[in-house]
GROMACS .gro file of C-alpha atoms in nm:
model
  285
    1UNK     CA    1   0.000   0.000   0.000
    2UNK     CA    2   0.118   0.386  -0.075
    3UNK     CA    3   0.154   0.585   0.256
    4UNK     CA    4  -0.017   0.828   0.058
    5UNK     CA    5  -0.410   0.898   0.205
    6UNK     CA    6  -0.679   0.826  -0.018
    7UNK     CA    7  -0.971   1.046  -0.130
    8UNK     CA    8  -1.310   0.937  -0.064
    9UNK     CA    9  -1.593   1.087  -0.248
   10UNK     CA   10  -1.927   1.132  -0.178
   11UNK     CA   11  -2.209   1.139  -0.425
   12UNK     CA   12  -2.549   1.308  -0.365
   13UNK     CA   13  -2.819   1.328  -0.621
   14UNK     CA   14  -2.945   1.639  -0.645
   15UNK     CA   15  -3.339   1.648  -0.642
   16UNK     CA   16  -3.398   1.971  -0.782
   17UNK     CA   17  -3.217   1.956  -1.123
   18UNK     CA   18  -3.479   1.806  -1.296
   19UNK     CA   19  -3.746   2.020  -1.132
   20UNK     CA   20  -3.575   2.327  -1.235
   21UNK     CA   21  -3.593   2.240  -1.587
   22UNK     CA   22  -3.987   2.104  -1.511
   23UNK     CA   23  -4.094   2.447  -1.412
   24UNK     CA   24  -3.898   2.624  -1.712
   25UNK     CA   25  -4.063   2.401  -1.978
   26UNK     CA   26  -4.430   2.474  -1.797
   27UNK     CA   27  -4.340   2.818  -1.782
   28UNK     CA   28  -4.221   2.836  -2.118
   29UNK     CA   29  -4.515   2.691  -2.277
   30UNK     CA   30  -4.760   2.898  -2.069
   31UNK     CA   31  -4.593   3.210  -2.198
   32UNK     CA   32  -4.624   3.087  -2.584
   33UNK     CA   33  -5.046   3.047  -2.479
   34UNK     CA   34  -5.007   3.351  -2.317
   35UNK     CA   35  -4.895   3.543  -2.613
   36UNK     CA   36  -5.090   3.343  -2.822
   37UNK     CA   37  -5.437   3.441  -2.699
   38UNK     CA   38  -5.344   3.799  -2.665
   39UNK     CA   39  -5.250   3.821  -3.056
   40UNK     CA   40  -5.567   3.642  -3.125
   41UNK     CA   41  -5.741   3.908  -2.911
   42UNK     CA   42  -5.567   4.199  -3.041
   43UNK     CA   43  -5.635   4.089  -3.409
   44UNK     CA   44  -5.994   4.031  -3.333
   45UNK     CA   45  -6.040   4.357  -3.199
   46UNK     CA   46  -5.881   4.542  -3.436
   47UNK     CA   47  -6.129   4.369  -3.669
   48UNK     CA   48  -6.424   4.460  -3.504
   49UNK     CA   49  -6.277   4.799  -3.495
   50UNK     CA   50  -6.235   4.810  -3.849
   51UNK     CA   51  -6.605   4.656  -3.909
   52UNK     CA   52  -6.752   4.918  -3.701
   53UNK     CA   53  -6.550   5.216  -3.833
   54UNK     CA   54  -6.665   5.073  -4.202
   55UNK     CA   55  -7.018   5.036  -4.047
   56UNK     CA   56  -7.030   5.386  -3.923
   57UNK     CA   57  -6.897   5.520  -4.239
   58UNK     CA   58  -7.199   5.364  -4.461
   59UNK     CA   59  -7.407   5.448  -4.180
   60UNK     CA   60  -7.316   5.801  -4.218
   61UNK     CA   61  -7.295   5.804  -4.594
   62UNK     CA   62  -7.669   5.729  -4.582
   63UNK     CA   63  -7.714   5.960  -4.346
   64UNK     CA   64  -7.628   6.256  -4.552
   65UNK     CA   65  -7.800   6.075  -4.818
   66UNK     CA   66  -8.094   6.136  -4.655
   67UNK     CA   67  -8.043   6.449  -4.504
   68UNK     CA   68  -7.956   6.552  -4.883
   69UNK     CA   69  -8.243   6.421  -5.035
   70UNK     CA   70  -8.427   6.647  -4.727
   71UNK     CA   71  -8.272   6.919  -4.811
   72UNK     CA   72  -8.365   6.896  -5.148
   73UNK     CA   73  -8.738   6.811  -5.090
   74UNK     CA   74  -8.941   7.129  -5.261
   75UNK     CA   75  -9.140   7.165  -4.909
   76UNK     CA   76  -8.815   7.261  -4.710
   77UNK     CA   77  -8.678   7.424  -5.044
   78UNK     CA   78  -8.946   7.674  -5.096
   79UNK     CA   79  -8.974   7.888  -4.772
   80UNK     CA   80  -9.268   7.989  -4.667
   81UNK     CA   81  -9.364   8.383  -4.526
   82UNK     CA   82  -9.762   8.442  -4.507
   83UNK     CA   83  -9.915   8.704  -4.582
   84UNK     CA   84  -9.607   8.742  -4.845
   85UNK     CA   85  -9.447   9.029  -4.682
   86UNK     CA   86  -9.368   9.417  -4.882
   87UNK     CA   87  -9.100   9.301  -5.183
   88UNK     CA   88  -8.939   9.534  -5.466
   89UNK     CA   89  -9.187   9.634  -5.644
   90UNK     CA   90  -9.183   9.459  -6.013
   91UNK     CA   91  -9.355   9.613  -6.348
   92UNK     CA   92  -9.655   9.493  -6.512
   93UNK     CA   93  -9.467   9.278  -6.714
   94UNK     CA   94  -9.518   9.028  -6.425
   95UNK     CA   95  -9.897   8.980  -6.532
   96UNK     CA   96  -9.802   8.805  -6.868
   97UNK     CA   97  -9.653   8.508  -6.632
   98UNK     CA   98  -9.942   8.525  -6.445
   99UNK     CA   99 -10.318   8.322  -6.436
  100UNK     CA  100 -10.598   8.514  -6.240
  101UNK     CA  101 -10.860   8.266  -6.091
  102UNK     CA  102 -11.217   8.378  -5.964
  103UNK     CA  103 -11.563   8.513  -5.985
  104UNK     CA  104 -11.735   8.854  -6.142
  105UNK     CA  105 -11.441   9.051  -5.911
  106UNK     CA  106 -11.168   8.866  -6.109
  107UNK     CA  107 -11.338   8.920  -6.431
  108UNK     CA  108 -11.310   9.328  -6.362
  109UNK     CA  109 -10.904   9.258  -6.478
  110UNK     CA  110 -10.995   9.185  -6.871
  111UNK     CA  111 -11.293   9.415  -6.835
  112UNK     CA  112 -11.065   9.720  -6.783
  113UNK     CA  113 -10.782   9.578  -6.962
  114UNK     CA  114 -10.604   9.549  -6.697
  115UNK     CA  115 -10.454   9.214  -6.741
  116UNK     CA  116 -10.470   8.998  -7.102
  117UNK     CA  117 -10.804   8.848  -7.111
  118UNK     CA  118 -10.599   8.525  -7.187
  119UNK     CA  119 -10.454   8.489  -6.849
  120UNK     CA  120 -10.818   8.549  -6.677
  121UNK     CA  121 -10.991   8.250  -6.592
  122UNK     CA  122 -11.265   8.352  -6.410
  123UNK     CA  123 -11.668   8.406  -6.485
  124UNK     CA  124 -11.985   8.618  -6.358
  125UNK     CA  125 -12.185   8.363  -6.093
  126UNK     CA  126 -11.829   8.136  -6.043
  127UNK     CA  127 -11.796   8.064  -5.737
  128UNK     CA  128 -11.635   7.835  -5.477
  129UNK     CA  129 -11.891   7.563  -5.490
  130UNK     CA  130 -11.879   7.537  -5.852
  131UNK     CA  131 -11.510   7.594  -5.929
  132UNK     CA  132 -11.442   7.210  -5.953
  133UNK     CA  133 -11.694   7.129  -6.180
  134UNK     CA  134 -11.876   7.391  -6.400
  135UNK     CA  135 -11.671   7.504  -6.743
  136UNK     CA  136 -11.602   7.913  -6.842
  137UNK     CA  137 -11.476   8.068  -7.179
  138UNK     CA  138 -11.133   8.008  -7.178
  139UNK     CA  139 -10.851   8.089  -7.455
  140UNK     CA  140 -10.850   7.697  -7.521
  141UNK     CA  141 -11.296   7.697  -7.545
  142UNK     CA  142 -11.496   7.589  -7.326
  143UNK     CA  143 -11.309   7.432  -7.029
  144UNK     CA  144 -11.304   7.370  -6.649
  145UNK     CA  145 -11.063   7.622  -6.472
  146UNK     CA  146 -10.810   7.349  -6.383
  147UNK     CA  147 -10.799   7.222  -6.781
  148UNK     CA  148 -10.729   7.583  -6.915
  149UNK     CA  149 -10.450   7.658  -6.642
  150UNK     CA  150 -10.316   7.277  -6.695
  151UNK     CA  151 -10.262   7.395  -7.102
  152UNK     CA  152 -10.165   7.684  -7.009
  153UNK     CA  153  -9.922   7.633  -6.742
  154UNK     CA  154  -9.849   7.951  -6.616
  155UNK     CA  155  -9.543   8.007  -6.390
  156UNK     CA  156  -9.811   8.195  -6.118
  157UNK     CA  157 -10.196   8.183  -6.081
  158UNK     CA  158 -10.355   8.383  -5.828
  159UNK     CA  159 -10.707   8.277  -5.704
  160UNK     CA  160 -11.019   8.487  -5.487
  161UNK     CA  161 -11.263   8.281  -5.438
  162UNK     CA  162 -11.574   8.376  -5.218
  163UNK     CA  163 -11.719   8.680  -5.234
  164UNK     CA  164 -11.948   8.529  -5.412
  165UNK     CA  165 -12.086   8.255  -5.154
  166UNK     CA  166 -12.014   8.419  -4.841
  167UNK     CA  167 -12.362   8.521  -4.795
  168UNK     CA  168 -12.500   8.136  -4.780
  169UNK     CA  169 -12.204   7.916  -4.787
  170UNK     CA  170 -12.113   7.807  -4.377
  171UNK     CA  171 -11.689   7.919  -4.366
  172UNK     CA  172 -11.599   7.500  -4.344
  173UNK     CA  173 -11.818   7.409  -4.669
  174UNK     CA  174 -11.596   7.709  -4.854
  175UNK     CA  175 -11.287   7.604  -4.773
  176UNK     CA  176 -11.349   7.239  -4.812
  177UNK     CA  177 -11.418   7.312  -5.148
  178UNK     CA  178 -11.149   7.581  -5.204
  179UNK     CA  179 -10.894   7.296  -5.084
  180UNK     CA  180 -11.015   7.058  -5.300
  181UNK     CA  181 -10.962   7.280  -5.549
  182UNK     CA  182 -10.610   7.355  -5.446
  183UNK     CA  183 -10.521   7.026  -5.405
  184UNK     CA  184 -10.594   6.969  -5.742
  185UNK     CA  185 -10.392   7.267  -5.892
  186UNK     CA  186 -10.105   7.148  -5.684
  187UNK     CA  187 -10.108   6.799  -5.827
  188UNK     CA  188 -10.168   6.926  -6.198
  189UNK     CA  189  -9.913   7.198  -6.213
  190UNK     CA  190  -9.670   7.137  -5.926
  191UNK     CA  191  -9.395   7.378  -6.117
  192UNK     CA  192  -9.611   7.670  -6.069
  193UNK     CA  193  -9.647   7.919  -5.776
  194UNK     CA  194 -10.008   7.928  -5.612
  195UNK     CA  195 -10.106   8.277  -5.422
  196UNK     CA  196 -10.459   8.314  -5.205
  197UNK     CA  197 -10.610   8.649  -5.236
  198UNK     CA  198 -10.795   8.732  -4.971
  199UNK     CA  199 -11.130   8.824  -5.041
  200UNK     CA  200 -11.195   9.173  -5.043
  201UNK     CA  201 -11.372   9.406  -4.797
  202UNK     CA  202 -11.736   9.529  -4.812
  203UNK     CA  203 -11.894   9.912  -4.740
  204UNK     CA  204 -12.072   9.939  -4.455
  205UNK     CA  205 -12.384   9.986  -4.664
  206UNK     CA  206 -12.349   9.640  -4.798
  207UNK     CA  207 -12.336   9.518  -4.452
  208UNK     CA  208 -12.710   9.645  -4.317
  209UNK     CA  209 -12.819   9.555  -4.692
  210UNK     CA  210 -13.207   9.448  -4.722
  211UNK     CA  211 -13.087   9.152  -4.927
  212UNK     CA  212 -12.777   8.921  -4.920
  213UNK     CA  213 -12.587   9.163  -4.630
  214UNK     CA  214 -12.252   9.056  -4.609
  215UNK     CA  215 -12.059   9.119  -4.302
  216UNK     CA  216 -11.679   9.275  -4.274
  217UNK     CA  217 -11.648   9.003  -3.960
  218UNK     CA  218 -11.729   8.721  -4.127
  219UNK     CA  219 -11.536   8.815  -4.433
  220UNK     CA  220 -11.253   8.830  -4.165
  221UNK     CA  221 -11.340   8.485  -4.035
  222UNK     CA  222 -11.301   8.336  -4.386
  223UNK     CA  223 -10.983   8.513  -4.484
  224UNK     CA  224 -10.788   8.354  -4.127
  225UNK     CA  225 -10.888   8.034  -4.221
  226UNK     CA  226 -10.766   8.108  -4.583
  227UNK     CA  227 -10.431   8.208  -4.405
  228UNK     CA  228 -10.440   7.848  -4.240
  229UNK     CA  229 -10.496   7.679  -4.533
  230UNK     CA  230 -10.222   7.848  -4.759
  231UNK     CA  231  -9.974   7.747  -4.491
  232UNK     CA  232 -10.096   7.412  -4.403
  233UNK     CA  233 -10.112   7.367  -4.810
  234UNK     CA  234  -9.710   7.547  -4.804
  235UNK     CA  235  -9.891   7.804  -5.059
  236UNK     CA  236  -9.933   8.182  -5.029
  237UNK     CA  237 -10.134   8.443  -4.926
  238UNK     CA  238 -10.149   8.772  -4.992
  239UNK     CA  239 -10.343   9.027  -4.798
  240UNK     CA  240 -10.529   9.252  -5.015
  241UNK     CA  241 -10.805   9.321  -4.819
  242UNK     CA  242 -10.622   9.500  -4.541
  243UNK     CA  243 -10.480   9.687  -4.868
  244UNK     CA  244 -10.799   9.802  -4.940
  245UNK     CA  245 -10.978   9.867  -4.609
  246UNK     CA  246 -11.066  10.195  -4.513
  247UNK     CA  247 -10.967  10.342  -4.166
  248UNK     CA  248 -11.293  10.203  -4.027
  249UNK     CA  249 -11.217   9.894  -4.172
  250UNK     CA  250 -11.437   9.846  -4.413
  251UNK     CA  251 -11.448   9.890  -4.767
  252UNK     CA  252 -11.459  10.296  -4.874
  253UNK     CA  253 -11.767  10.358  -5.089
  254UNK     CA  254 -11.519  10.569  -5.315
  255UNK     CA  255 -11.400  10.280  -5.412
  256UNK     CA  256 -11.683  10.028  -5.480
  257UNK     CA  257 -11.903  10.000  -5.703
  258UNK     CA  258 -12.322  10.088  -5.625
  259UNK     CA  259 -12.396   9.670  -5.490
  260UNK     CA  260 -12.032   9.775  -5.206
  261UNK     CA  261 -11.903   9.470  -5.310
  262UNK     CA  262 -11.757   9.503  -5.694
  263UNK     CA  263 -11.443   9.729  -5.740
  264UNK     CA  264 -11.391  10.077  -5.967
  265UNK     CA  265 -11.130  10.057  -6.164
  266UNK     CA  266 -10.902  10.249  -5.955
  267UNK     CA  267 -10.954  10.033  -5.706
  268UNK     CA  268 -10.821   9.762  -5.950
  269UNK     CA  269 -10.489   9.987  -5.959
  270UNK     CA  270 -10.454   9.977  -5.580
  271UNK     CA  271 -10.518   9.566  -5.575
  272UNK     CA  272 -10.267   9.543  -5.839
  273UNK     CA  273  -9.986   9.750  -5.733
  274UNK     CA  274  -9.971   9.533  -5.412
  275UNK     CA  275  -9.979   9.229  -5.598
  276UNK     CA  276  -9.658   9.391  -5.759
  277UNK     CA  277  -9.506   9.458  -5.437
  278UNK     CA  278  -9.627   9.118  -5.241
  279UNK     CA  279  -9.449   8.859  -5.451
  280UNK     CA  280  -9.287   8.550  -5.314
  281UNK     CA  281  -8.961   8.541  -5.506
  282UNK     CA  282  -8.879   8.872  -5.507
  283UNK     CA  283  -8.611   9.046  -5.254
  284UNK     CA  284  -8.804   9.141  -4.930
  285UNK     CA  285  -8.783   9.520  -4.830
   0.00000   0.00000   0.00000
């Protein structure tokens, strides 16, 4: 034997070696999952995203689709001020684009020469109840009032309607026909501007007459719901017959003929020249 001492060694098994490199693979593999699922959530959300934005978008291109096509409707187009307030006053020229609708009153126009007989369409006795059905004398023969302005098609037509038929026509029977009438004109010649006259005032020795009287206030009670119906209708309305009161408020007897109903022809003048001055599409003053 060597007298040299010999090493002894000792040999312990670790236990955690293998553990070690357990938890690393578990971790490891946890992290991949991890990662994994938060791609897969990313990318899904960023689709949505992108859905919803596109979503939105067509949502909002048919919103202004819509809002365009509002815009454009001929209702919100056209704006409405009744009684048409005071315009620039335009020249007589104005007449020649224009149809006059109504009873003996309207047919005073042609009678002085006032306005071309052509663009009168009116007729002693017409009146509200019959202005749907019964035919006049018109530049194209013998027609109904709607067929002569639907050859005609003029760019405005003016219509008073009820003088005659205030006396025995109830307010509601006058303007359902008047609306019916409207209504009609509307759907025939939807290109052209419609204007209400009011319906003139009467003298005060009309009013206590023997025979048909015809009162100021319930001329005034048909006129307001005139006013309703032109905006209700989006037409217009023009005011004469606060033009052509007198102070008292009723019609001067200057100005009307012997029955205090019918006009002179000045009178005519003063209806006229605020037609010219009441128009719709002219600049406001």
């Amino acid at each position: 034997m060597s007298g040299k001492r010999r090493r002894t060694y000792t040999y312990v098994k670790s236990s955690s070696g293998p553990l070690i490199r357990f938890r690393f693979k578990v971790v490891f593999i946890i992290f991949i999952i991890v990662t994994a699922v938060c791609f897969f959530i990313y990318m899904t959300g960023a689709n949505l995203g992108n859905d919803e934005t596109e979503n939105n978008m067509f949502l909002s291109s048919d919103v202004s689709k819509t809002e365009s096509i509002a815009d454009d409707s001929p209702d919100k187009v056209k704006e409405i001020i009744n009684p048409v307030p005071l315009s620039e006053s335009l020249t007589e020229t104005y007449f020649g684009k224009c149809a006059f609708v109504g009873d003996s009153i309207t047919v005073g126009l042609s009678d002085y020469q006032l306005v071309p007989i052509k663009n009168v369409y009116a007729e002693i006795g017409m009146n509200i109840e019959k202005i749907n059905t019964d035919t006049i004398q018109t530049q194209f023969g013998q027609t109904t009032v709607l067929e002569g302005l639907k050859q005609a098609k003029p760019e405005n037509i003016y219509i008073m309607l009820g003088s005659n038929g205030i006396a025995w026509l109830s307010v509601s029977d006058m303007i359902s026909y008047y609306s019916e009438f409207v209504d009609s004109v509307k759907q025939n010649l939807p290109d052209s501007n419609i204007y209400i006259l009011s319906i003139p005032p009467v003298t005060a020795a009309r009013e206590s007459a023997e025979e048909e009287p015809i009162l100021n206030s319930d001329i005034d009670k048909y006129n307001s719901e005139l006013l309703k119906m032109a905006d209700e209708k989006k037409i217009y309305y023009v005011d004469i017959n606060t033009a052509l009161k007198g102070n008292d408020g009723k019609f001067p007897e200057e100005n009307a003929a012997e029955d205090g109903m019918h006009f002179k022809k000045t009178t005519y003048s003063i209806m006229l020249d605020y037609i010219l001055s009441h128009t719709a599409n002219n600049k406001n003053i």
